[in-house]
Short mmCIF file of C-alpha atoms in Angstrom, two decimals:
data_model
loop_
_atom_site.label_atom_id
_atom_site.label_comp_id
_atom_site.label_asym_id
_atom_site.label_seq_id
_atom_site.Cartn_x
_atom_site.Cartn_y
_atom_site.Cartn_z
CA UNK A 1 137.20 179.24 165.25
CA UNK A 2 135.32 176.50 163.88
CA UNK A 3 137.91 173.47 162.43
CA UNK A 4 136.25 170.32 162.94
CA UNK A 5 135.84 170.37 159.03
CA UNK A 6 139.28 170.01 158.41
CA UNK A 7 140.27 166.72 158.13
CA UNK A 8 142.57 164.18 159.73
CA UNK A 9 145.46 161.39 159.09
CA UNK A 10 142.71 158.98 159.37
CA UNK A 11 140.03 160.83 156.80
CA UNK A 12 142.86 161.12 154.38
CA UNK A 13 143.21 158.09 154.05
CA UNK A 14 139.89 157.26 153.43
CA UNK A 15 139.67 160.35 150.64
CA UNK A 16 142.23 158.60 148.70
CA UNK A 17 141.01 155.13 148.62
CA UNK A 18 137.53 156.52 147.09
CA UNK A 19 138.68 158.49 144.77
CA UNK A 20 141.07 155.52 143.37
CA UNK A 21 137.85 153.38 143.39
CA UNK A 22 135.99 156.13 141.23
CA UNK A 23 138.82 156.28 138.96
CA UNK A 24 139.11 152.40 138.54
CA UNK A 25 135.73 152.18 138.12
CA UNK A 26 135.66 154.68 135.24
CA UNK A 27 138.56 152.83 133.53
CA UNK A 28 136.78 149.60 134.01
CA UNK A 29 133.43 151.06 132.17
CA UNK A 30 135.87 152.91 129.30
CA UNK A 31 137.39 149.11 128.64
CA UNK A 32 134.18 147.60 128.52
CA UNK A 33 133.15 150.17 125.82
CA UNK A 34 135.39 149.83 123.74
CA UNK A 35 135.55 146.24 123.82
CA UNK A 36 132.10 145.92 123.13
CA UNK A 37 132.51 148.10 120.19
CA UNK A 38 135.19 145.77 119.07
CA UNK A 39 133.15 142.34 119.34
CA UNK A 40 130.04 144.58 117.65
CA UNK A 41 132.18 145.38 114.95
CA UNK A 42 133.65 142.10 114.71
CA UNK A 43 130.11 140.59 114.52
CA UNK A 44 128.52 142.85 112.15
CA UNK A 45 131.33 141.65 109.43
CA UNK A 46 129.67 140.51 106.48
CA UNK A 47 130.04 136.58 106.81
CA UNK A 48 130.02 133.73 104.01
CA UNK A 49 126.14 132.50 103.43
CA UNK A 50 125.56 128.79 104.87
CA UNK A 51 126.41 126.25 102.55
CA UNK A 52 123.22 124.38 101.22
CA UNK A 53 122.31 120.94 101.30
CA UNK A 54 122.20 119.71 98.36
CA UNK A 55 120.02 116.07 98.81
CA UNK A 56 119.51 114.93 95.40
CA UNK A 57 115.41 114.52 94.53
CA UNK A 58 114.60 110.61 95.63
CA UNK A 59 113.61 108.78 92.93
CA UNK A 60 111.00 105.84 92.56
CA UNK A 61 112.08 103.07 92.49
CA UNK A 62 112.48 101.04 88.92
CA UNK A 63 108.93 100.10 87.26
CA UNK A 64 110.39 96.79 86.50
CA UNK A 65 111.92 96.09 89.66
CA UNK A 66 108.59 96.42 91.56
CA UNK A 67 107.25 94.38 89.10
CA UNK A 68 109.82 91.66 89.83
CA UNK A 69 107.92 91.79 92.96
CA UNK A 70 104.99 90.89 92.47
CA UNK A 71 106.36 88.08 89.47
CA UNK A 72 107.44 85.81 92.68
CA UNK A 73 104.44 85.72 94.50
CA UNK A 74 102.52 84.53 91.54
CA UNK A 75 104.34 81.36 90.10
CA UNK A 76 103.37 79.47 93.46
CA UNK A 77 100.27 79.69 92.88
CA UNK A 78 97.71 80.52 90.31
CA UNK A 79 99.84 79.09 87.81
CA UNK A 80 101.33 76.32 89.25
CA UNK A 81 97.82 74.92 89.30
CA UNK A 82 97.54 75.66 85.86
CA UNK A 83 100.70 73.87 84.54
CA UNK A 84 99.92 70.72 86.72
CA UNK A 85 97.36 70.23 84.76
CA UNK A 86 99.13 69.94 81.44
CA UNK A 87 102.11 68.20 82.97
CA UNK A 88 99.75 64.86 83.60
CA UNK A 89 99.81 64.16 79.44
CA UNK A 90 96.98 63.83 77.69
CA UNK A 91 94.07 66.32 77.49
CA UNK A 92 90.91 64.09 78.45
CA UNK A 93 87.73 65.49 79.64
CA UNK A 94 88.62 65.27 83.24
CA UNK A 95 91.78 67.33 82.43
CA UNK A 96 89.60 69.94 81.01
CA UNK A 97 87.44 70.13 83.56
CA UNK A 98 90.12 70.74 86.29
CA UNK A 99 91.44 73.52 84.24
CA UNK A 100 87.91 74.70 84.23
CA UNK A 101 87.57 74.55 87.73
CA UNK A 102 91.40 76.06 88.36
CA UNK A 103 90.56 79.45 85.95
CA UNK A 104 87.79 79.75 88.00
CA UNK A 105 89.21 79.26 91.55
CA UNK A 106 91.72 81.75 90.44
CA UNK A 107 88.79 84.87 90.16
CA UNK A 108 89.45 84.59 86.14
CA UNK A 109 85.55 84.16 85.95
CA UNK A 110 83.73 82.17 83.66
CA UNK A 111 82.96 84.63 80.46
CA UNK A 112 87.26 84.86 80.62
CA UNK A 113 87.44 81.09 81.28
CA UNK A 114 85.41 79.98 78.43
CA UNK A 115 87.47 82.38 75.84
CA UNK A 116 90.66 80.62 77.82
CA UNK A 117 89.30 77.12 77.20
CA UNK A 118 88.48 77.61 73.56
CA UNK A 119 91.63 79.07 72.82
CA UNK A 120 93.49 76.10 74.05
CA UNK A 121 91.51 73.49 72.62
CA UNK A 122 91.86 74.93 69.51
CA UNK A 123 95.39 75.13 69.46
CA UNK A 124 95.69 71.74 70.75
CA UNK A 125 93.14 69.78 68.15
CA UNK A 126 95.34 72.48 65.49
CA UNK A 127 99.27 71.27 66.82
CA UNK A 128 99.38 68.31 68.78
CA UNK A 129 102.80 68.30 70.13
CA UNK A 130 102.38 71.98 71.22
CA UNK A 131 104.43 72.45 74.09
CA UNK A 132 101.86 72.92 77.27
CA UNK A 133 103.68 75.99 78.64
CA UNK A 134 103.82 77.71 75.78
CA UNK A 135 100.18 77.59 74.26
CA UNK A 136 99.29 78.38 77.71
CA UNK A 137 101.11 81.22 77.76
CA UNK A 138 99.55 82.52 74.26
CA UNK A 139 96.12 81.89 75.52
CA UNK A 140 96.71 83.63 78.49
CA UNK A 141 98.44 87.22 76.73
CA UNK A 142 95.97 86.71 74.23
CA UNK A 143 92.77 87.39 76.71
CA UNK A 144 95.00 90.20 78.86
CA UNK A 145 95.94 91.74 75.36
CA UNK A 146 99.19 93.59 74.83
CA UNK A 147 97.78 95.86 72.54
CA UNK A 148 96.31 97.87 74.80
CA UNK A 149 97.44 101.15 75.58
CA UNK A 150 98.16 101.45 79.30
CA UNK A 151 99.98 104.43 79.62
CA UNK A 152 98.35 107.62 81.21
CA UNK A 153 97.32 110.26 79.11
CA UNK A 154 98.76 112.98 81.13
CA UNK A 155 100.70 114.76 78.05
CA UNK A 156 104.04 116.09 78.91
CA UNK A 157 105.87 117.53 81.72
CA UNK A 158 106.25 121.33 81.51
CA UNK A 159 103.79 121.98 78.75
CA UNK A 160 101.72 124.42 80.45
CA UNK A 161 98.62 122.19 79.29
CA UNK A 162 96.29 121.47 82.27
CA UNK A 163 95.14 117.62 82.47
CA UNK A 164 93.09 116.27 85.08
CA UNK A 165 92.76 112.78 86.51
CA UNK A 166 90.00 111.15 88.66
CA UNK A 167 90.35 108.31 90.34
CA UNK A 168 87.12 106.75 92.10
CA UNK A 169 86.39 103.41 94.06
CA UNK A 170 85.06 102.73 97.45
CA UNK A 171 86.22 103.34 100.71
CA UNK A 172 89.07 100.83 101.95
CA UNK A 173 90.49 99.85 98.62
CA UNK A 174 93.18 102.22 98.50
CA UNK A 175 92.12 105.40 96.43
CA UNK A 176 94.16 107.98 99.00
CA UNK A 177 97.23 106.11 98.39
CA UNK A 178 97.11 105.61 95.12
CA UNK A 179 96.87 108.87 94.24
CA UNK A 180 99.90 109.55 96.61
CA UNK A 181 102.37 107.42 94.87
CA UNK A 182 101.07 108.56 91.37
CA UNK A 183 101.89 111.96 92.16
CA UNK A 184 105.23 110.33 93.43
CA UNK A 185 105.99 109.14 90.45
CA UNK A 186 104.51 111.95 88.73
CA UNK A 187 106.61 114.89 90.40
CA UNK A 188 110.00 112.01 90.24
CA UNK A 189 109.61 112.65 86.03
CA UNK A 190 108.90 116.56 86.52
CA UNK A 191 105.41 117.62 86.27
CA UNK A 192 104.00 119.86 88.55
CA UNK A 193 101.33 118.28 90.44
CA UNK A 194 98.13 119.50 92.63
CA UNK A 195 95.95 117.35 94.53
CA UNK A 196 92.34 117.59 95.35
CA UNK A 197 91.01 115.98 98.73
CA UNK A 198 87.22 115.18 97.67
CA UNK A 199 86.53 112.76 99.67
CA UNK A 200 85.07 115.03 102.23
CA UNK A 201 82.77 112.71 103.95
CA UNK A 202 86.26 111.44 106.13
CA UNK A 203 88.73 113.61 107.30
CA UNK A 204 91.21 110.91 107.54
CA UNK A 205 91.18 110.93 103.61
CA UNK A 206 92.23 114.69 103.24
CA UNK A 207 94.76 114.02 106.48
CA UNK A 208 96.31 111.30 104.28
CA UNK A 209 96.44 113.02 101.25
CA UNK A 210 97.93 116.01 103.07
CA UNK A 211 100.54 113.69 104.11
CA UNK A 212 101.33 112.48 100.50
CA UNK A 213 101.28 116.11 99.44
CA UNK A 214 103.77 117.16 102.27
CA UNK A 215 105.78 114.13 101.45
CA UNK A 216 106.09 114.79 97.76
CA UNK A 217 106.08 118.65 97.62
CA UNK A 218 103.11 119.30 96.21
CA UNK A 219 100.42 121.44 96.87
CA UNK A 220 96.55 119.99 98.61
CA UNK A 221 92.99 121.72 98.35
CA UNK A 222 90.79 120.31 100.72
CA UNK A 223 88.02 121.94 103.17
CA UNK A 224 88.20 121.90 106.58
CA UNK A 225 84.53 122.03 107.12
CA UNK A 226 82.93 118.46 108.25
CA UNK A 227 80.95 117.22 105.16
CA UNK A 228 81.32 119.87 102.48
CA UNK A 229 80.71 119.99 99.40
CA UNK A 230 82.62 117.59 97.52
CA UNK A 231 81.70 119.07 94.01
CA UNK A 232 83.01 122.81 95.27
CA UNK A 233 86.23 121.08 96.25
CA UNK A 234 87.18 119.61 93.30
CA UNK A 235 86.07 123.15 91.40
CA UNK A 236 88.80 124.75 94.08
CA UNK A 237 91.04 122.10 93.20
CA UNK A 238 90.74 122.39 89.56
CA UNK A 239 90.68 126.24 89.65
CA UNK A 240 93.97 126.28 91.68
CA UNK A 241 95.69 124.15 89.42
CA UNK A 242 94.59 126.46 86.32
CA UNK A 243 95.87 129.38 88.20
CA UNK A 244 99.07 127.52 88.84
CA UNK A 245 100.04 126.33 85.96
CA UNK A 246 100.16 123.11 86.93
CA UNK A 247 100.83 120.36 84.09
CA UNK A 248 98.33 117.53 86.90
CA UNK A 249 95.46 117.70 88.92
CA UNK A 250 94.84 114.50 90.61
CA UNK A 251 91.41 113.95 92.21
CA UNK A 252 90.92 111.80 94.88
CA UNK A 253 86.90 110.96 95.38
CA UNK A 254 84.49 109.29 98.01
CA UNK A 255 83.19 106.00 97.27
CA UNK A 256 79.94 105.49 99.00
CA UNK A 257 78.03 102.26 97.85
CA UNK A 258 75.12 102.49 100.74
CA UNK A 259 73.53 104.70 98.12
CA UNK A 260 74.11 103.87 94.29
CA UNK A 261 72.05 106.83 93.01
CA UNK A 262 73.47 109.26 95.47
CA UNK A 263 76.61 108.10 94.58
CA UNK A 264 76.43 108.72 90.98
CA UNK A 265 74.28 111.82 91.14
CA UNK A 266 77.77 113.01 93.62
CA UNK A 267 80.26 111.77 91.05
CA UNK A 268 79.08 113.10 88.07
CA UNK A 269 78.94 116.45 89.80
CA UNK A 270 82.47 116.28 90.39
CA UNK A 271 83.53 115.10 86.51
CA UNK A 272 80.73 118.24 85.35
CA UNK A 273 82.48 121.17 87.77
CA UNK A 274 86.03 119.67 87.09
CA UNK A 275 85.50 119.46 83.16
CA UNK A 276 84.36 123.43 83.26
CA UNK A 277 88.24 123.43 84.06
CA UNK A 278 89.49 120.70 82.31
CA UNK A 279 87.55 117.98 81.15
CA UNK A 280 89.00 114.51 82.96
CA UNK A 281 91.89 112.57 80.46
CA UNK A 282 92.00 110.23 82.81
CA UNK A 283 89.54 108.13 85.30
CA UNK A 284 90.77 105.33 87.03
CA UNK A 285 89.11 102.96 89.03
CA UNK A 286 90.96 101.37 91.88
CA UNK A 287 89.91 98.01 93.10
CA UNK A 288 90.74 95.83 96.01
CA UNK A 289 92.18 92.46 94.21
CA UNK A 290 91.75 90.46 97.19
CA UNK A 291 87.47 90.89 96.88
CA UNK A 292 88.09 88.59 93.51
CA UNK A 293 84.51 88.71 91.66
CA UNK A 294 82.19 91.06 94.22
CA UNK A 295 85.13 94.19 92.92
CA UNK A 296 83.13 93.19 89.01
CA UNK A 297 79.95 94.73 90.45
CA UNK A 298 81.44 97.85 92.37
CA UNK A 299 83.48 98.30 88.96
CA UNK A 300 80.09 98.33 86.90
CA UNK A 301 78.73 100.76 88.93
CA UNK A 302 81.58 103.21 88.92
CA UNK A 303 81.39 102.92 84.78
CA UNK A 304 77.60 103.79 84.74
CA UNK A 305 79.27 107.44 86.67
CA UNK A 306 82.15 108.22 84.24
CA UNK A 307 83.93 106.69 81.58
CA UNK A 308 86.67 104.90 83.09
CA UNK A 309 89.69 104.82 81.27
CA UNK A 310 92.26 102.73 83.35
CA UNK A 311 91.84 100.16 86.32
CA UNK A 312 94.34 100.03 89.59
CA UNK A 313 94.45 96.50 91.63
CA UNK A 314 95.72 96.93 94.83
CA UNK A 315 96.87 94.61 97.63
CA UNK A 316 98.19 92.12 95.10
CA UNK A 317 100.58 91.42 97.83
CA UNK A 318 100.01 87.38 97.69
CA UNK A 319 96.67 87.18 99.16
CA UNK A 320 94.76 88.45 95.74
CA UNK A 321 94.29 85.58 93.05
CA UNK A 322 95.80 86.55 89.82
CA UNK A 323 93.08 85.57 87.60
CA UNK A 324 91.10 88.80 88.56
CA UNK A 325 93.58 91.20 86.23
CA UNK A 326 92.01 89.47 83.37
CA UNK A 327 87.91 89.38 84.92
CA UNK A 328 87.94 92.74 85.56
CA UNK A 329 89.47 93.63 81.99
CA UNK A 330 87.29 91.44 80.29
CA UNK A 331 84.11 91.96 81.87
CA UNK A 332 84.91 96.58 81.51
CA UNK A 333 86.82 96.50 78.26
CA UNK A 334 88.98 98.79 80.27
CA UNK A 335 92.81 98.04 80.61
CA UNK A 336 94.41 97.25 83.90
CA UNK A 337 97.41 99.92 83.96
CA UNK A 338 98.67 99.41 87.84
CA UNK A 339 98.92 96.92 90.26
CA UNK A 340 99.33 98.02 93.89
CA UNK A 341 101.59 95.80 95.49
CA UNK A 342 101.97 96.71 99.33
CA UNK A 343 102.25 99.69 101.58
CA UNK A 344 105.58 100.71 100.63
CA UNK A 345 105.93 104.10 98.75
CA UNK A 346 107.13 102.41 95.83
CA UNK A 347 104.40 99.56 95.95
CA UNK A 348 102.47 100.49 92.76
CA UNK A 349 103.68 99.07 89.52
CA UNK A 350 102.72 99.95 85.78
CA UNK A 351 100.82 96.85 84.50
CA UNK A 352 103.19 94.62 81.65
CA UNK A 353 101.13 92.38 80.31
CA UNK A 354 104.00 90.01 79.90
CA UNK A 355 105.59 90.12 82.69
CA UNK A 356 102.03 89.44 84.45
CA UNK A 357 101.58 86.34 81.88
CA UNK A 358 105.15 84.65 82.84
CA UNK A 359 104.47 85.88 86.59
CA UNK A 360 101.85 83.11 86.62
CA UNK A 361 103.56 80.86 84.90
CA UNK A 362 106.72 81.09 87.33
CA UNK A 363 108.94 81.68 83.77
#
């Protein structure tokens, strides 16, 4: 008979340590199931939503505290030289004619100058003992005119009535950023805003407006294509903001000068596709202050395109000569309703015509 099956001491021993192994190992594995059901159950609870941040929306900074700005940069100059002038006593002709000479070192130009000149004389041959400040002062807000209406004729926020700005100029004086802190400002008071990258000639432009748009949560149309169309751009642009319902469409344009005729022919395009929309309420011409009378003859240009309605002078950041805000309104009939004073994003100030005035005159 056969037993070498059966076992001995030694194999029992073995037996029973393997079959306690299997049966730890199929506790271990029940534990860990259940457990796991446990922490799945746990984390399937339903939990309390994230609490939001609640940033409040950053707001521009005061109108008249950027103005306040650019107030202290201009007593030192411009009209400093005016007021030494007065200060030596009497009027004689050599008086006169370094006041001449100072309204016209100061880019006021000499159609503004003359009206300046006249308006002073006559005041002093009418009063005498006129104090020097102050009829210098009247002559001044008399030729920059207070009367003027330099708001933006954008209606109101929210009324579901489409308006469309333009805002042309050449290349370098600022146009891209200008149109970024408007629509700042713009979306700060609650309209809804869209911007339209025209200037398609230099990607940068559309880059920087995309920035802007990013920046103040508003929506860009621009092409991606390398030279497109500028005229189908704006129509996208315009379109868009239609189908939006946005209350602004803000156009920011190419400014070309090697050509003047293709430069109008291209600009007049864009005010024809954009007005099938909305015609324009606003075009505003932005001009680099520190070019003093050469930015006369890019402005006269830019009028024989569209009918400007407002002028922007940027870089009045101390290097630009006061006296252009009143040659440039003169010589358009156009009101000056900004002044760009820096780089910062609150560096663009509604135009007071006397704040300008006592700016000058260090009051």
């Amino acid at each position: 008979m056969d037993v070498s099956w059966i076992p001995g001491d030694q194999d029992v021993v073995v037996a029973a340590v393997a079959g306690v192994a299997i049966i730890g190992g199929i506790a271990a594995a029940l534990f860990a199931k259940v457990r796991g059901q446990r922490d799945f159950d746990r984390d399937t609870r339903p939990k309390a939503p994230p609490a939001r941040a609640t940033t409040a929306k950053e707001q521009p900074e005061n109108p008249d505290a950027r103005f306040a700005r650019l107030r202290s940069r201009l007593g030192s100059g411009f009209g400093a030289g005016l007021l030494s002038v007065f200060r030596r006593g009497a009027m004689d002709a050599e008086a006169w004619d370094e006041l001449e000479e100072t309204l016209l070192l100061a880019d006021v130009g000499p159609g503004a100058t003359d009206d300046i000149l006249a308006a002073l004389k006559e005041r002093v041959a009418r009063e005498p003992d006129v104090d020097p400040r102050a009829a210098l002062r009247d002559a001044l807000l008399g030729i920059v005119d207070p009367k003027l209406d330099r708001s933006l004729a954008l209606g109101d926020a929210g009324s579901g009535e489409l308006v469309t700005a333009i805002v042309v100029g050449v290349n370098g004086v600022g146009k891209t950023t200008t149109v970024g802190k408007i629509a700042r400002v713009l979306v700060a008071e609650g309209y809804s805003v869209v911007l339209g990258a025209v200037d398609t000639f230099r990607a940068a432009a559309a880059d920087q407006l995309e920035t802007w748009g990013s920046r103040v949560g508003v929506p860009v149309v621009r092409s991606h294509k390398e030279a497109a169309d500028p005229a189908s751009v704006a129509f996208e642009a315009a379109d868009k903001a239609r189908e939006d319902g946005a209350d602004v469409l803000l156009v920011d344009t190419a400014g070309r000068l090697q050509n003047k005729a293709g430069l109008m022919d291209e600009l007049g395009k864009i005010v024809r596709v954009v007005s099938k929309v909305r015609p324009p309420s606003e075009v505003l011409l932005v001009l680099d202050a520190t070019t003093g009378q050469n930015g006369l003859s890019q402005a006269k240009i830019f009028g024989e395109v569209a009918a400007l309605t407002g002028i922007v002078l940027t870089k009045m950041d101390g290097t630009a000569k006061g006296g252009i805000v009143i040659a440039v309104q003169r010589e358009l009939g156009v009101p000056v309703k900004f002044l760009g004073l820096g780089e910062g994003v609150d560096d663009l100030a509604p135009f007071d015509p006397e704040q300008f005035v006592d700016g000058l005159l260090g009051e």
